[in-house]
Every structure is written in structure tokens, then in C-alpha cells.
Coordinates of C-alpha atoms in Angstrom, one line a residue:
M1 CA 157.4 10.3 -20.4
K2 CA 155.0 13.1 -20.7
N3 CA 156.4 16.5 -19.6
R4 CA 154.2 19.4 -18.7
Y5 CA 157.0 21.8 -19.2
L6 CA 157.5 20.7 -22.8
N7 CA 153.8 20.5 -23.5
S8 CA 153.2 24.1 -22.4
M9 CA 156.3 25.5 -24.0
V10 CA 155.8 28.3 -26.5
P11 CA 157.7 27.9 -29.8
P12 CA 161.0 29.9 -29.7
V13 CA 160.0 31.9 -32.8
I14 CA 156.9 33.2 -31.1
L15 CA 158.8 34.0 -27.9
R16 CA 161.3 36.0 -29.8
H17 CA 158.5 38.0 -31.6
L18 CA 156.8 38.5 -28.3
K19 CA 159.9 39.9 -26.7
K20 CA 160.5 42.2 -29.7
A21 CA 156.9 43.4 -29.5
K22 CA 157.3 44.0 -25.8
F23 CA 160.4 46.1 -26.2
L24 CA 158.9 47.9 -29.2
G25 CA 155.7 48.8 -27.2
L26 CA 157.8 50.0 -24.3
G27 CA 159.9 52.2 -26.6
L28 CA 156.8 53.7 -28.2
L29 CA 155.3 54.4 -24.8
L30 CA 158.5 56.2 -23.6
I31 CA 158.6 58.2 -26.8
A32 CA 154.9 59.2 -26.4
L33 CA 155.6 60.2 -22.8
V34 CA 158.6 62.3 -23.7
Y35 CA 156.6 64.0 -26.4
S36 CA 153.7 64.7 -24.1
F37 CA 156.1 66.2 -21.5
V38 CA 157.5 68.5 -24.2
M39 CA 154.1 69.6 -25.3
S40 CA 152.6 70.2 -21.8
S41 CA 154.6 71.3 -18.8
A42 CA 151.5 70.9 -16.6
W43 CA 151.3 67.3 -17.5
L44 CA 155.0 66.8 -16.7
V45 CA 154.5 68.3 -13.3
L46 CA 151.5 66.1 -12.6
C47 CA 153.3 62.9 -13.7
Y48 CA 156.4 64.0 -11.7
G49 CA 154.3 64.4 -8.6
L50 CA 152.6 61.1 -9.1
A51 CA 156.0 59.4 -9.5
L52 CA 157.3 60.9 -6.3
F53 CA 154.2 59.9 -4.4
L54 CA 154.4 56.2 -5.6
F55 CA 158.1 56.0 -5.0
G56 CA 157.7 57.5 -1.5
M57 CA 155.1 54.8 -0.7
Q58 CA 157.6 52.1 -1.8
C59 CA 160.3 53.6 0.4
I60 CA 158.0 53.5 3.5
E61 CA 156.9 49.9 2.7
G62 CA 160.5 48.7 2.3
A63 CA 161.6 50.5 5.5
L64 CA 158.8 48.9 7.6
Q65 CA 159.4 45.4 6.2
S66 CA 163.1 45.8 7.0
A67 CA 162.4 47.0 10.5
A68 CA 160.1 44.1 11.1
G69 CA 162.7 41.7 9.7
G70 CA 162.4 38.1 11.1
R71 CA 159.9 39.3 13.7
L72 CA 157.1 39.7 11.1
E73 CA 156.2 36.0 11.5
Q74 CA 155.8 36.3 15.3
I75 CA 153.9 39.6 15.0
M76 CA 151.5 38.1 12.4
A77 CA 150.9 35.0 14.5
K78 CA 150.2 36.8 17.7
S79 CA 148.1 39.5 16.0
T80 CA 145.7 37.0 14.3
E81 CA 144.7 34.8 17.2
T82 CA 141.1 36.1 17.3
P83 CA 138.9 37.9 14.7
I84 CA 139.1 41.1 16.7
K85 CA 142.9 41.0 16.9
S86 CA 143.1 40.2 13.1
F87 CA 140.7 43.1 12.3
L88 CA 142.8 45.5 14.4
F89 CA 146.0 44.2 12.8
G90 CA 144.6 44.9 9.4
I91 CA 143.7 48.4 10.4
G92 CA 147.2 49.1 11.9
A93 CA 149.1 47.5 9.1
T94 CA 147.3 49.4 6.5
F95 CA 147.7 52.7 8.4
L96 CA 151.5 52.1 8.6
L97 CA 152.0 50.8 5.1
Q98 CA 149.3 52.9 3.5
S99 CA 148.6 50.2 1.0
T100 CA 145.7 47.8 1.1
T101 CA 147.1 45.9 -1.8
L102 CA 150.4 45.2 -0.1
V103 CA 148.8 44.2 3.2
S104 CA 146.3 42.0 1.4
L105 CA 149.0 40.2 -0.6
L106 CA 151.1 39.7 2.5
T107 CA 148.1 38.2 4.3
I108 CA 147.4 35.9 1.3
A109 CA 151.1 34.9 1.4
F110 CA 151.0 34.2 5.2
L111 CA 147.8 32.1 4.7
S112 CA 149.4 30.1 1.9
T113 CA 152.3 29.1 4.2
G114 CA 150.0 28.1 7.0
M115 CA 151.1 30.8 9.4
I116 CA 147.5 32.1 9.8
S117 CA 144.0 30.6 9.4
L118 CA 141.5 31.5 6.7
A119 CA 139.2 33.0 9.4
G120 CA 142.1 35.2 10.6
G121 CA 143.0 36.2 7.1
L122 CA 139.4 37.3 6.3
A123 CA 139.3 39.5 9.4
V124 CA 142.6 41.1 8.3
I125 CA 141.0 41.9 4.9
L126 CA 138.1 43.5 6.6
G127 CA 140.5 45.5 8.7
T128 CA 142.6 46.6 5.7
N129 CA 139.6 48.1 4.0
F130 CA 138.6 50.0 7.1
G131 CA 142.3 51.0 7.7
A132 CA 142.4 52.5 4.2
T133 CA 140.2 55.3 5.4
S134 CA 143.0 56.6 7.5
G135 CA 145.0 57.2 4.4
I136 CA 142.4 59.3 2.7
W137 CA 141.9 61.4 5.9
L138 CA 145.6 62.1 6.0
L139 CA 145.6 62.9 2.3
A140 CA 142.5 65.1 2.7
W141 CA 144.1 67.1 5.5
A142 CA 147.4 67.4 3.5
G143 CA 145.5 68.4 0.4
Q144 CA 144.3 71.7 2.0
S145 CA 145.9 74.9 1.0
L146 CA 148.8 74.2 3.3
S147 CA 152.0 73.5 1.4
L148 CA 154.0 70.4 2.6
S149 CA 157.3 71.1 0.7
P150 CA 158.8 73.2 3.5
A151 CA 158.5 70.2 5.9
A152 CA 159.5 67.7 3.2
L153 CA 162.9 69.2 2.4
P154 CA 164.4 68.9 5.9
M155 CA 163.0 65.4 6.2
L156 CA 164.7 64.5 3.0
V157 CA 168.1 65.8 4.1
V158 CA 167.8 64.1 7.6
G159 CA 166.7 60.8 6.0
V160 CA 169.7 60.7 3.7
L161 CA 172.1 61.6 6.5
L162 CA 170.7 58.9 8.8
G163 CA 171.6 56.3 6.1
F164 CA 175.2 57.4 6.1
I165 CA 175.6 57.8 9.9
D166 CA 174.6 54.4 11.1
K167 CA 173.3 51.3 9.4
R168 CA 170.9 50.7 12.2
L169 CA 169.3 54.1 11.5
K170 CA 169.1 53.5 7.8
V171 CA 165.6 52.0 8.0
F172 CA 164.3 55.2 9.8
G173 CA 166.1 57.3 7.2
Q174 CA 164.4 55.4 4.4
A175 CA 161.0 56.0 6.0
L176 CA 161.7 59.7 6.4
I177 CA 162.7 59.9 2.7
G178 CA 159.5 58.1 1.8
I179 CA 157.4 60.6 3.8
A180 CA 159.3 63.5 2.3
L181 CA 158.8 62.2 -1.3
I182 CA 155.0 61.8 -0.6
F183 CA 154.8 65.4 0.6
L184 CA 156.7 66.7 -2.4
G185 CA 154.5 64.5 -4.7
I186 CA 151.3 65.9 -3.2
D187 CA 152.4 69.5 -3.8
S188 CA 153.4 68.7 -7.3
I189 CA 150.2 67.0 -8.1
K190 CA 148.2 70.0 -6.8
D191 CA 150.4 72.3 -8.9
G192 CA 149.9 70.1 -11.9
F193 CA 146.1 70.1 -11.6
G194 CA 146.2 73.8 -11.0
A195 CA 147.9 74.3 -14.3
F196 CA 145.1 72.3 -16.1
G197 CA 142.7 75.2 -15.7
Q198 CA 141.0 74.4 -19.0
I199 CA 140.0 70.9 -18.0
E200 CA 136.7 70.7 -16.3
L201 CA 135.5 67.1 -15.7
S202 CA 132.6 68.7 -13.8
D203 CA 131.2 69.9 -17.1
I204 CA 130.7 66.4 -18.4
K205 CA 127.0 66.1 -19.4
A206 CA 125.9 63.2 -17.3
S207 CA 123.7 63.1 -14.3
G208 CA 122.0 60.8 -11.9
I209 CA 123.0 57.1 -11.9
S210 CA 124.7 57.3 -15.3
Q211 CA 127.2 59.9 -13.9
V212 CA 127.9 57.8 -10.8
L213 CA 128.5 54.6 -12.9
L214 CA 130.7 56.5 -15.4
F215 CA 133.0 57.9 -12.7
T216 CA 133.0 54.6 -10.7
L217 CA 134.3 53.0 -13.9
L218 CA 136.9 55.8 -14.2
G219 CA 138.1 55.2 -10.7
F220 CA 138.3 51.4 -11.3
L221 CA 140.3 51.8 -14.5
L222 CA 142.6 54.4 -13.0
T223 CA 143.4 52.2 -9.9
C224 CA 144.1 49.2 -12.1
V225 CA 146.6 51.2 -14.1
L226 CA 148.3 52.9 -11.2
Q227 CA 148.1 49.8 -9.0
S228 CA 147.4 52.0 -6.0
S229 CA 144.1 53.2 -4.6
H230 CA 146.0 55.9 -2.7
A231 CA 147.5 57.3 -5.9
T232 CA 144.0 57.4 -7.4
L233 CA 142.6 59.2 -4.3
I234 CA 145.4 61.8 -4.2
L235 CA 144.6 62.6 -7.9
V236 CA 140.9 62.9 -7.0
L237 CA 141.6 65.1 -4.0
A238 CA 143.9 67.4 -6.1
A239 CA 141.2 67.7 -8.9
L240 CA 138.5 68.3 -6.3
A241 CA 140.6 71.0 -4.7
A242 CA 141.1 72.6 -8.1
G243 CA 137.4 72.6 -8.8
Q244 CA 137.8 70.2 -11.7
L245 CA 135.5 67.5 -10.1
T246 CA 132.2 67.8 -8.4
L247 CA 131.8 66.1 -5.0
T248 CA 129.4 63.5 -6.4
Q249 CA 132.0 62.6 -9.1
S250 CA 134.8 62.3 -6.5
F251 CA 132.5 60.0 -4.4
A252 CA 132.0 57.7 -7.4
I253 CA 135.8 57.6 -8.3
A254 CA 136.6 56.7 -4.6
L255 CA 134.1 53.9 -4.9
G256 CA 135.7 52.7 -8.1
S257 CA 139.2 52.9 -6.6
N258 CA 138.1 50.3 -4.0
L259 CA 136.9 48.0 -6.8
G260 CA 140.2 48.4 -8.7
S261 CA 142.3 47.7 -5.7
S262 CA 140.5 44.5 -4.9
F263 CA 140.5 43.4 -8.5
T264 CA 144.3 43.7 -8.9
T265 CA 144.8 42.0 -5.5
A266 CA 142.5 39.1 -6.4
L267 CA 144.1 38.6 -9.8
V268 CA 147.6 38.3 -8.2
G269 CA 146.3 36.2 -5.4
M270 CA 144.4 33.8 -7.6
L271 CA 147.4 33.2 -9.9
S272 CA 150.2 33.0 -7.4
S273 CA 148.8 31.3 -4.3
D274 CA 147.6 27.9 -3.0
R275 CA 143.9 27.0 -2.5
N276 CA 143.6 28.9 0.8
G277 CA 145.3 31.9 -0.7
Q278 CA 142.9 31.8 -3.6
R279 CA 139.9 31.6 -1.3
L280 CA 141.1 34.7 0.6
A281 CA 141.7 36.6 -2.7
L282 CA 138.2 35.7 -3.8
A283 CA 136.8 36.8 -0.4
H284 CA 138.6 40.2 -0.9
L285 CA 137.0 40.6 -4.3
I286 CA 133.5 39.6 -3.2
Y287 CA 133.7 41.8 -0.1
N288 CA 134.7 44.9 -2.0
W289 CA 132.3 44.4 -4.9
V290 CA 129.3 43.6 -2.6
T291 CA 130.2 46.7 -0.6
A292 CA 130.3 48.8 -3.7
L293 CA 127.0 47.4 -4.9
L294 CA 125.4 48.2 -1.5
A295 CA 126.8 51.7 -1.7
L296 CA 125.3 52.2 -5.1
I297 CA 121.9 50.9 -3.9
L298 CA 122.1 53.2 -0.9
W299 CA 123.7 56.1 -2.8
L300 CA 121.2 58.7 -1.9
P301 CA 121.1 57.9 1.9
L302 CA 124.9 57.7 2.0
T303 CA 125.5 61.0 0.3
F304 CA 122.7 62.6 2.4
A305 CA 124.4 61.3 5.5
V306 CA 127.7 62.8 4.4
G307 CA 126.0 66.2 3.9
A308 CA 124.2 66.0 7.2
I309 CA 127.2 65.1 9.2
A310 CA 129.4 67.7 7.5
T311 CA 126.7 70.4 8.3
V312 CA 126.4 69.4 12.0
I313 CA 130.2 69.4 12.7
G314 CA 131.0 72.3 10.4
M315 CA 133.0 70.2 7.8
H316 CA 132.9 72.6 4.9
S317 CA 135.9 71.2 3.0
P318 CA 134.9 69.0 0.1
L319 CA 138.1 67.0 0.6
L320 CA 137.2 66.1 4.1
Q321 CA 133.7 65.2 2.9
L322 CA 135.2 62.8 0.4
A323 CA 137.2 61.2 3.3
L324 CA 133.9 61.0 5.3
F325 CA 132.1 59.3 2.4
H326 CA 135.0 56.8 2.0
T327 CA 134.8 56.0 5.7
L328 CA 131.0 55.5 5.7
F329 CA 130.8 53.0 2.9
N330 CA 133.7 51.0 4.3
V331 CA 131.9 51.0 7.7
L332 CA 128.8 49.7 5.8
G333 CA 130.8 46.8 4.3
V334 CA 132.4 45.8 7.6
S335 CA 129.1 45.9 9.4
V336 CA 127.5 43.6 6.8
F337 CA 130.3 41.0 6.6
W338 CA 131.4 40.9 10.2
G339 CA 128.5 38.8 11.4
I340 CA 128.6 36.3 8.5
Q341 CA 132.3 35.5 8.5
Q342 CA 131.9 31.8 9.3
P343 CA 129.1 31.1 6.8
F344 CA 131.1 33.1 4.2
I345 CA 134.2 30.9 4.8
E346 CA 132.0 27.8 4.3
K347 CA 130.8 29.2 1.0
L348 CA 134.4 29.9 0.0
H349 CA 135.2 26.3 0.6
L350 CA 132.2 25.4 -1.5
F351 CA 133.2 27.7 -4.4
L352 CA 136.9 26.6 -4.3
P353 CA 137.0 23.0 -2.9
D354 CA 140.3 21.4 -2.0
K355 CA 142.0 19.7 -4.9
S356 CA 141.7 15.9 -5.0
P357 CA 144.9 14.4 -3.4
K358 CA 147.2 12.8 -5.9
K359 CA 150.1 10.5 -5.5
Q360 CA 153.3 12.6 -5.4
L361 CA 155.1 10.6 -8.1
P362 CA 152.9 8.0 -9.8
D363 CA 154.3 5.9 -12.6
G364 CA 154.2 7.7 -15.9
A365 CA 153.7 11.0 -14.1
E366 CA 154.2 14.4 -15.8
A367 CA 156.8 16.8 -14.6
V368 CA 156.3 18.1 -11.1
H369 CA 155.7 21.8 -10.5
P370 CA 156.5 23.6 -7.2
L371 CA 153.6 23.5 -4.7
H372 CA 154.6 26.4 -2.5
L373 CA 156.9 28.7 -4.4
H374 CA 154.4 31.3 -5.5
R375 CA 155.7 34.7 -6.5
N376 CA 153.4 36.3 -3.9
M377 CA 155.6 34.7 -1.2
L378 CA 158.5 37.0 -2.0
K379 CA 156.5 39.9 -0.6
S380 CA 157.9 39.0 2.8
T381 CA 161.2 37.3 3.7
D382 CA 159.4 35.2 6.4
T383 CA 156.9 33.8 4.1
A384 CA 159.5 33.2 1.4
I385 CA 161.7 31.2 3.9
H386 CA 158.6 29.2 5.0
A387 CA 157.7 28.5 1.4
V388 CA 161.3 27.2 0.7
H389 CA 161.2 24.9 3.7
Q390 CA 157.8 23.5 2.6
E391 CA 159.0 23.0 -1.0
I392 CA 162.1 21.1 0.2
E393 CA 159.8 18.9 2.2
H394 CA 157.9 18.3 -1.0
L395 CA 161.3 17.6 -2.8
T396 CA 162.2 15.2 0.0
T397 CA 159.0 13.2 -0.4
L398 CA 159.6 13.0 -4.1
G399 CA 163.2 11.9 -3.5
L400 CA 162.0 9.1 -1.2
E401 CA 159.6 7.9 -3.9
V402 CA 162.3 7.9 -6.5
V403 CA 164.5 5.7 -4.2
C404 CA 161.5 3.4 -4.0
H405 CA 161.5 3.2 -7.8
A406 CA 165.2 2.3 -7.6
I407 CA 164.5 -0.7 -5.4
Y408 CA 161.2 -1.6 -7.2
V409 CA 158.9 -0.9 -4.3
P410 CA 155.5 0.7 -5.0
N411 CA 155.2 4.3 -3.8
A412 CA 152.1 3.4 -1.8
Q413 CA 154.2 1.3 0.5
L414 CA 155.8 4.5 1.9
Y415 CA 152.6 5.6 3.3
T416 CA 150.7 2.4 4.1
P417 CA 153.4 -0.3 4.5
S418 CA 152.3 -3.9 4.4
S419 CA 153.5 -6.5 6.9
E420 CA 155.7 -8.0 4.1
L421 CA 157.4 -6.1 1.3
P422 CA 155.9 -7.4 -2.0
N423 CA 158.2 -9.0 -4.5
P424 CA 159.4 -6.8 -7.4
A425 CA 156.7 -6.5 -10.1
R426 CA 158.1 -7.4 -13.5
P427 CA 159.1 -6.1 -16.0
L428 CA 161.8 -4.1 -14.1
Q429 CA 162.4 -0.8 -15.8
L430 CA 165.4 1.5 -15.4
D431 CA 163.4 4.7 -14.8
V432 CA 165.3 6.6 -12.1
Q433 CA 167.3 8.6 -14.6
S434 CA 164.2 9.8 -16.3
L435 CA 162.5 10.6 -13.0
Y436 CA 165.6 12.6 -11.9
E437 CA 165.6 14.6 -15.1
W438 CA 161.9 15.4 -15.2
Q439 CA 160.9 15.3 -11.5
I440 CA 163.8 16.1 -9.2
K441 CA 166.1 18.3 -11.2
P442 CA 163.4 20.8 -12.4
L443 CA 162.0 21.1 -8.9
Y444 CA 165.5 21.6 -7.4
S445 CA 166.2 24.3 -10.0
E446 CA 162.9 26.1 -9.1
I447 CA 164.0 26.1 -5.5
L448 CA 167.4 27.6 -6.3
N449 CA 165.8 30.2 -8.6
F450 CA 163.2 31.2 -5.9
T451 CA 165.8 31.5 -3.1
S452 CA 167.9 33.7 -5.4
K453 CA 165.1 36.3 -5.3
I454 CA 164.6 36.4 -1.6
D455 CA 165.6 39.7 0.0
I456 CA 168.4 38.7 2.5
H457 CA 168.8 41.3 5.2
A458 CA 170.4 39.4 8.1
N459 CA 172.9 36.6 8.7
K460 CA 170.2 34.6 10.4
V461 CA 168.2 34.5 7.2
Q462 CA 171.3 33.5 5.2
K463 CA 171.9 30.6 7.6
K464 CA 168.3 29.4 7.2
L465 CA 168.6 29.4 3.4
T466 CA 172.0 27.7 3.6
D467 CA 170.5 24.9 5.8
A468 CA 167.6 24.6 3.4
H469 CA 170.0 24.3 0.4
I470 CA 172.0 21.6 2.2
N471 CA 168.9 19.5 2.7
A472 CA 167.9 19.9 -0.9
F473 CA 171.4 18.9 -2.0
H474 CA 171.3 15.8 0.1
V475 CA 168.0 14.8 -1.5
V476 CA 169.4 15.2 -5.0
E477 CA 172.5 13.2 -4.1
M478 CA 170.4 10.4 -2.7
V479 CA 168.5 10.2 -6.0
K480 CA 171.8 10.1 -7.9
Q481 CA 173.1 7.3 -5.7
S482 CA 169.8 5.4 -6.2
K483 CA 170.3 5.7 -10.0
H484 CA 173.5 3.7 -9.8
L485 CA 171.8 1.2 -7.3
Q486 CA 168.9 0.5 -9.7
K487 CA 171.2 -0.9 -12.4
N488 CA 172.2 -3.9 -10.4
M489 CA 168.9 -4.2 -8.7
Q490 CA 167.3 -4.7 -12.1
Q491 CA 169.9 -7.3 -13.1
F492 CA 169.9 -9.4 -10.0
L493 CA 166.2 -9.1 -9.0
N494 CA 165.5 -10.8 -12.3
T495 CA 167.2 -14.0 -11.1
P496 CA 165.0 -15.5 -8.4
G497 CA 166.3 -18.6 -6.7
T498 CA 169.9 -17.6 -6.7
S499 CA 172.1 -16.5 -3.8
I500 CA 172.7 -13.0 -5.2
Y501 CA 168.9 -12.6 -5.5
Q502 CA 168.5 -13.1 -1.8
D503 CA 171.3 -10.7 -1.1
Y504 CA 169.7 -7.9 -3.1
M505 CA 166.3 -8.7 -1.6
A506 CA 167.8 -8.2 1.8
L507 CA 169.5 -5.0 0.7
R508 CA 166.2 -3.8 -0.7
Q509 CA 164.4 -4.6 2.5
H510 CA 167.0 -2.8 4.6
L511 CA 166.9 0.4 2.5
F512 CA 163.1 0.4 2.5
D513 CA 163.1 0.0 6.3
M514 CA 165.3 3.0 6.6
L515 CA 163.0 5.0 4.4
I516 CA 160.0 4.1 6.6
S517 CA 162.0 5.0 9.8
F518 CA 163.0 8.3 8.2
N519 CA 159.3 9.1 7.5
R520 CA 158.4 8.3 11.1
V521 CA 161.0 10.7 12.4
R522 CA 159.8 13.4 9.9
S523 CA 156.3 13.0 11.1
L524 CA 157.2 14.1 14.7
Q525 CA 156.8 17.7 15.7
K526 CA 159.7 19.9 14.9
Q527 CA 161.6 21.5 17.8
S528 CA 160.4 18.7 20.1
L529 CA 162.4 16.5 22.4
D530 CA 160.9 13.4 20.8
R531 CA 162.2 14.6 17.4
Q532 CA 165.7 15.1 18.8
Q533 CA 165.7 11.7 20.5
A534 CA 164.3 9.9 17.4
T535 CA 166.9 11.6 15.2
E536 CA 169.7 10.4 17.5
I537 CA 168.3 6.8 17.4
F538 CA 168.0 6.9 13.6
V539 CA 171.6 8.1 13.2
Q540 CA 172.8 5.3 15.5
H541 CA 171.0 2.7 13.5
T542 CA 172.3 4.2 10.2
E543 CA 175.9 3.8 11.5
A544 CA 175.4 0.3 12.9
S545 CA 172.9 -1.5 10.7
M546 CA 174.8 -2.1 7.5
S547 CA 176.6 -5.5 7.2
P548 CA 180.3 -5.3 7.0
H549 CA 182.0 -6.4 3.7
H550 CA 183.5 -9.5 5.2
H551 CA 180.1 -11.2 4.9
V552 CA 180.3 -10.7 1.2
L553 CA 183.8 -12.1 1.1
D554 CA 182.7 -15.2 3.1
K555 CA 180.0 -15.9 0.4
L556 CA 182.7 -15.4 -2.3
R557 CA 185.0 -17.9 -0.6
E558 CA 182.1 -20.4 -0.3
H559 CA 181.4 -19.9 -4.1
K560 CA 177.8 -18.8 -3.4
I561 CA 178.5 -15.7 -5.6
D562 CA 181.2 -15.0 -8.1
K563 CA 183.7 -12.2 -8.0
L564 CA 181.7 -9.8 -10.3
Q565 CA 178.6 -10.3 -8.1
A566 CA 180.7 -9.7 -5.0
S567 CA 182.1 -6.4 -6.4
S568 CA 178.6 -5.3 -7.5
L569 CA 177.1 -6.1 -4.1
I570 CA 179.9 -4.2 -2.2
N571 CA 179.4 -1.2 -4.4
D572 CA 175.7 -1.2 -4.0
M573 CA 176.0 -1.6 -0.2
N574 CA 178.1 1.6 -0.4
Y575 CA 175.4 3.4 -2.4
V576 CA 172.9 2.3 0.3
R577 CA 175.2 3.5 3.0
R578 CA 175.5 6.9 1.3
I579 CA 171.7 7.2 1.0
N580 CA 171.3 6.4 4.7
S581 CA 173.9 9.0 5.5
G582 CA 172.0 11.5 3.4
L583 CA 168.8 10.7 5.3
S584 CA 170.7 11.2 8.6
E585 CA 172.1 14.5 7.5
I586 CA 168.7 15.8 6.5
L587 CA 167.2 14.9 9.9
I588 CA 170.2 16.5 11.8
N589 CA 170.1 19.6 9.7
S590 CA 166.3 19.9 10.1
Q591 CA 166.3 19.8 13.9
D592 CA 167.0 23.5 14.6
L593 CA 166.0 22.9 18.2
S594 CA 165.3 25.6 20.6
L595 CA 166.5 24.5 24.0
N596 CA 164.1 26.9 25.8
S597 CA 161.0 25.5 24.0
V598 CA 160.8 21.7 23.8
S599 CA 157.8 19.5 24.1
T600 CA 157.4 15.9 25.1
T601 CA 154.6 14.0 23.3
G602 CA 154.7 10.3 22.9
S603 CA 157.8 8.1 22.9
A604 CA 160.7 8.5 20.6
T605 CA 161.8 4.9 21.2
N606 CA 158.9 3.8 19.1
V607 CA 160.1 5.5 16.0
I608 CA 162.3 2.6 15.0
D609 CA 160.7 -0.6 16.2
T610 CA 163.4 -3.1 15.5
P611 CA 167.1 -2.9 14.6
I612 CA 167.5 -2.6 10.9
G613 CA 170.1 -4.4 8.9
V614 CA 170.8 -6.6 5.9
D615 CA 169.4 -10.0 6.5
K616 CA 172.4 -12.1 7.6
S617 CA 170.7 -15.5 7.5
D618 CA 172.5 -16.1 4.3
N619 CA 175.5 -13.9 5.1
A620 CA 174.1 -11.2 2.9

């Protein structure tokens, strides 16, 4: 069987050389940094301030995500019901997290798990770009001659103490520490640029459009390296305050930082999301680049408007004028795209159409890859949990198809069952072991690996993961039971016209009927009364439908089967019983019913149309 994992595997020798080259490059970079720090104390202070600033932002992001906890899903769902709500959510989230990249990636993750719509996600993206202007206004005010260190030190002390006093206050303490580090970083960056008195970017001999394009490119590259438009902007503000940049150059760098932020977000989103997530990542990229293009086309009117507004309101600080320019060109982008959201979404579907549906596990298939376990989902515990549950649904579907292989039923029968189950198509191959090794086991391993990376911050989250693992374990065990079942299925289904053949055909029909019933229950809405009733009915049928062993013994006494056939049949009936029990356990474990919110749609009694059991017409 072909295996995509093996086909794409890099030779071990090359991997070893790549790892060595990676460590060598990292070592050389560290040596170069240390040398540069020894040679220039100003450079050391600048890098020190930038490191404090970035780490402070990480502390605030972590604190806010921990504070939201399991409520993030509910907050996101309620806040994206309409385009206006989505837009305001994007503004508020970016203002709190001070990171357009993080908010954009979280939005892509929520969209990929189906928690929000593409239209809602697009409105959030528009809001994040507009909300980013709040950050530069704060940085511009903080970048004045006022020193922030006197306020940062008490905040740092209080933040550390809160973490020791009470675990519930640890989140607030972490946020205070983050703010304090940002304040200290801003002062250090200003000091670092102040020490670089001999560097004057404003002396670069470029003018007009060439100067704008050059510094736009600089802003783009700087943001790609720093992975933060806010970090780029604080550097620009510090250089502008020190007189090392002209206002026009700082405008261009701010424009380039927007491009760099969207490029990195789009790259991550395109590589680590499903189709809808990729559409939103592309939308973010298109929006920012079209906005930047419009800003370049309207460069003279925009810069003139900044100067005119600054003159009217008495805004003489170049730092505040930079914040004003940043606001104006983002307003320009939102005003252009707001009215064309629906046509834009239609174009996104045209550029990135849905992938053609494929059978989950066709004969001769290659190894199965996870459908939902994208690295981007780990940005939020809620999206990670959703992704795990979706992937286990995927694993369950594959498990059912492997069981169909074990009893020689085409996979298509699971989804469009015929009135009569077709006879086994010869030759009958023993393929469950191969399917388990290349389909089920790798996917199960990916699920375990993904869940090990989820940030668990509450017992409720741990319970959700435990329940998910139990379901995945039941699926794997069902496949293992079907592997043993297939051996005798292959042997006795090759002997038509015999009594044992009829027994195994009845056993095959019984197990397939249970798979169909299981799928019917799965199709019902979760947390509904119908699902609960259907699960109870399924469990009752599972316990009552299997024929007792005395029917096999009766056939043995009547010499319709021999003793070896009898023992094989009893063993395989036990395997089927264990598979049925696994199906029941999955349904029971998946209920997670909320007694305060149940719905009644349809009739649960129709889930299992007729009692299911081994055909007893021949005492099977």
C-alpha cells in the first residue's frame, strides 16, 4: 500500500545534516550578537529594550487568554453574530491584546473549527486593522519626553506579589508584569536610539516616490523579522523622536509594517488551516496590500490631510502625526472594503474553491492525514479542544470503514445503504492489519501528539480531553477486534452453500446493521433530547440483539457445523459484541448533555427501525 508519510520522508542523512546546520547557524548568530553587544553598548540597550517590549506583549496575551479561559468560545460566538459586532470585536480584541497577528490567527482558528462564519471572520479582520491604530496612539503618547520607568517598577513589584498571594490573582499579576515590561522596554529603546547619535537615516539620498517605496520595503522586512508590527512602530517612534527619521520616512515604514504583519499572518494561516481559514488568511493579505496600494496612490492627499489636521488641532508632535497617518490609511481601507464584503467573499470562494470530496478510506488509499489538527488551533484552548473532537469524529468514521473492510462490505454502503447487503466480492483480502497500521494508528498518534501540546488550565478542560481520548481509544480497540474477526470472515465467506457460511453472513448483516444505526445516532444534534433517547435505544439493542451461544451449540449437536467452526463462531460473536459495546460507549461518552438546554426535533424512535440480531432462521 502506498504511504504518503513514507513517500514524503526526507532521507535520515539529510535530516541529520539539516539539524547540524540549524544548530550551527544558531550558534553563529548568538556569537555574532554577543560580539555586537561587546562592541556597542547602545546596540545592547536597544536590543534589551526590544526584548522587554516583545516579552511584555507575550505576558499580556497569555494573561488575557487565561482570563477568558473556556468562555472564549462563548464570547467569540456572541460577538460575531453580525458584521458590526464582528468589526467591534476585532477593534476591542486588538486593543486588549495589542497584536493584530494574534487576533487574526485566533480568528482563522475559530473559523477553521466552524465556530464563526467567513463573513464574521472577515469583519473581525477589518476591525483588527482599525484597532491596531489604538496601539500606535498609545505608543505615540508614551514616546513623548515622559519617562515610563517610574510607573513600571511599582507595577512590576505588585504584579509579582499578586502571583504569590492568590492563584486567582495570578492572571492580573501577569498582565501588570507585561505592562511594566513594555514601559521599561519603551524607555530602553528610546535610550538606545539616543545613543546612536551618529546614525541619521534622514540623510539617505532618496526623495519622492523612491524614498517612500524604499522605507515601505524597510518596514515590511523589519516586521517580518520581528513578527510584530507594534515592535516595528515603537522602533520608528523612538527613531523619529531622536530625529533619526523624517516624518515621511516614518509614514512609509508604518505602511510597510502593515504589509509585513498581513504577510506573516497569511503565511501561517495558509499553511496551517482548512479551506475557510485559508480564505480568511488570503482576505487579510489582499485587504492590507490593496489598502497599502491605495495609500501609495493617494500619498500626497493623505500626507497633506495629516498636516492640515495637525495644524488645525495643534498637533505639533511628529509622533502623534505618525499615529494620525496610521489611522487615516486604515480608515481608508475599511471604508473601501466594508461595502463589498459579500462580493469579496464570493471571489474568495472562486479563488479557493472547496476541495472535491473524497471517500474517507478507499481501497488502496494512501495514509490518512489529520483534517483538523492545524498548529494554528493551539493558539486558543477552545479551538484546540474543538479541533480534537472534530478529528476524533474523523477517526471514528475511518474506524467504521475499516470494520466494513473486515466484514467485506463496500464503504459506500455506510452512507447510501441498499435494501439488501451485497454478497462479498471475491477475492477476499486480509487488509485490516494494513489499514490499521497506515490509516488508524498514525491518525491516533497525531491526536495524542496534538493534545499533549494543549495548554490545560482547568479541570474542565482536562475532563474534555479525557473523554475525547476515551472515544479515540474505543475506536482503536474496535479496529483491533475487527482485525481478528476478518480472519474467519475470509475463511468461511469463501464457502457458500454451507451452514457456517450462512452463520457468518448473518453475523456480517448484524454488525453492519449496528454500524448503520450508530451512524444514524451520530447524525442527530448533540445535546438534544433525541440524541439522548436514541443513544439509550441503541445501548438496549446492543445488549439484547446478540444471539446466545446455545444456538451455536444446538447446531453443533445437529452436526450442521463441526467443533472448530463452533469455537470460531463463538469467538467471532464475542468480537462483534465487543465492537458493539465500543459503539455504545462512544455514544454514551459523546452525549455531554446539558439538562438546561435540550431540543426536540424529530423522533428518536426512528433511529433504529427494526430490532437487530443474528438471523436465527438457521439457529445462527
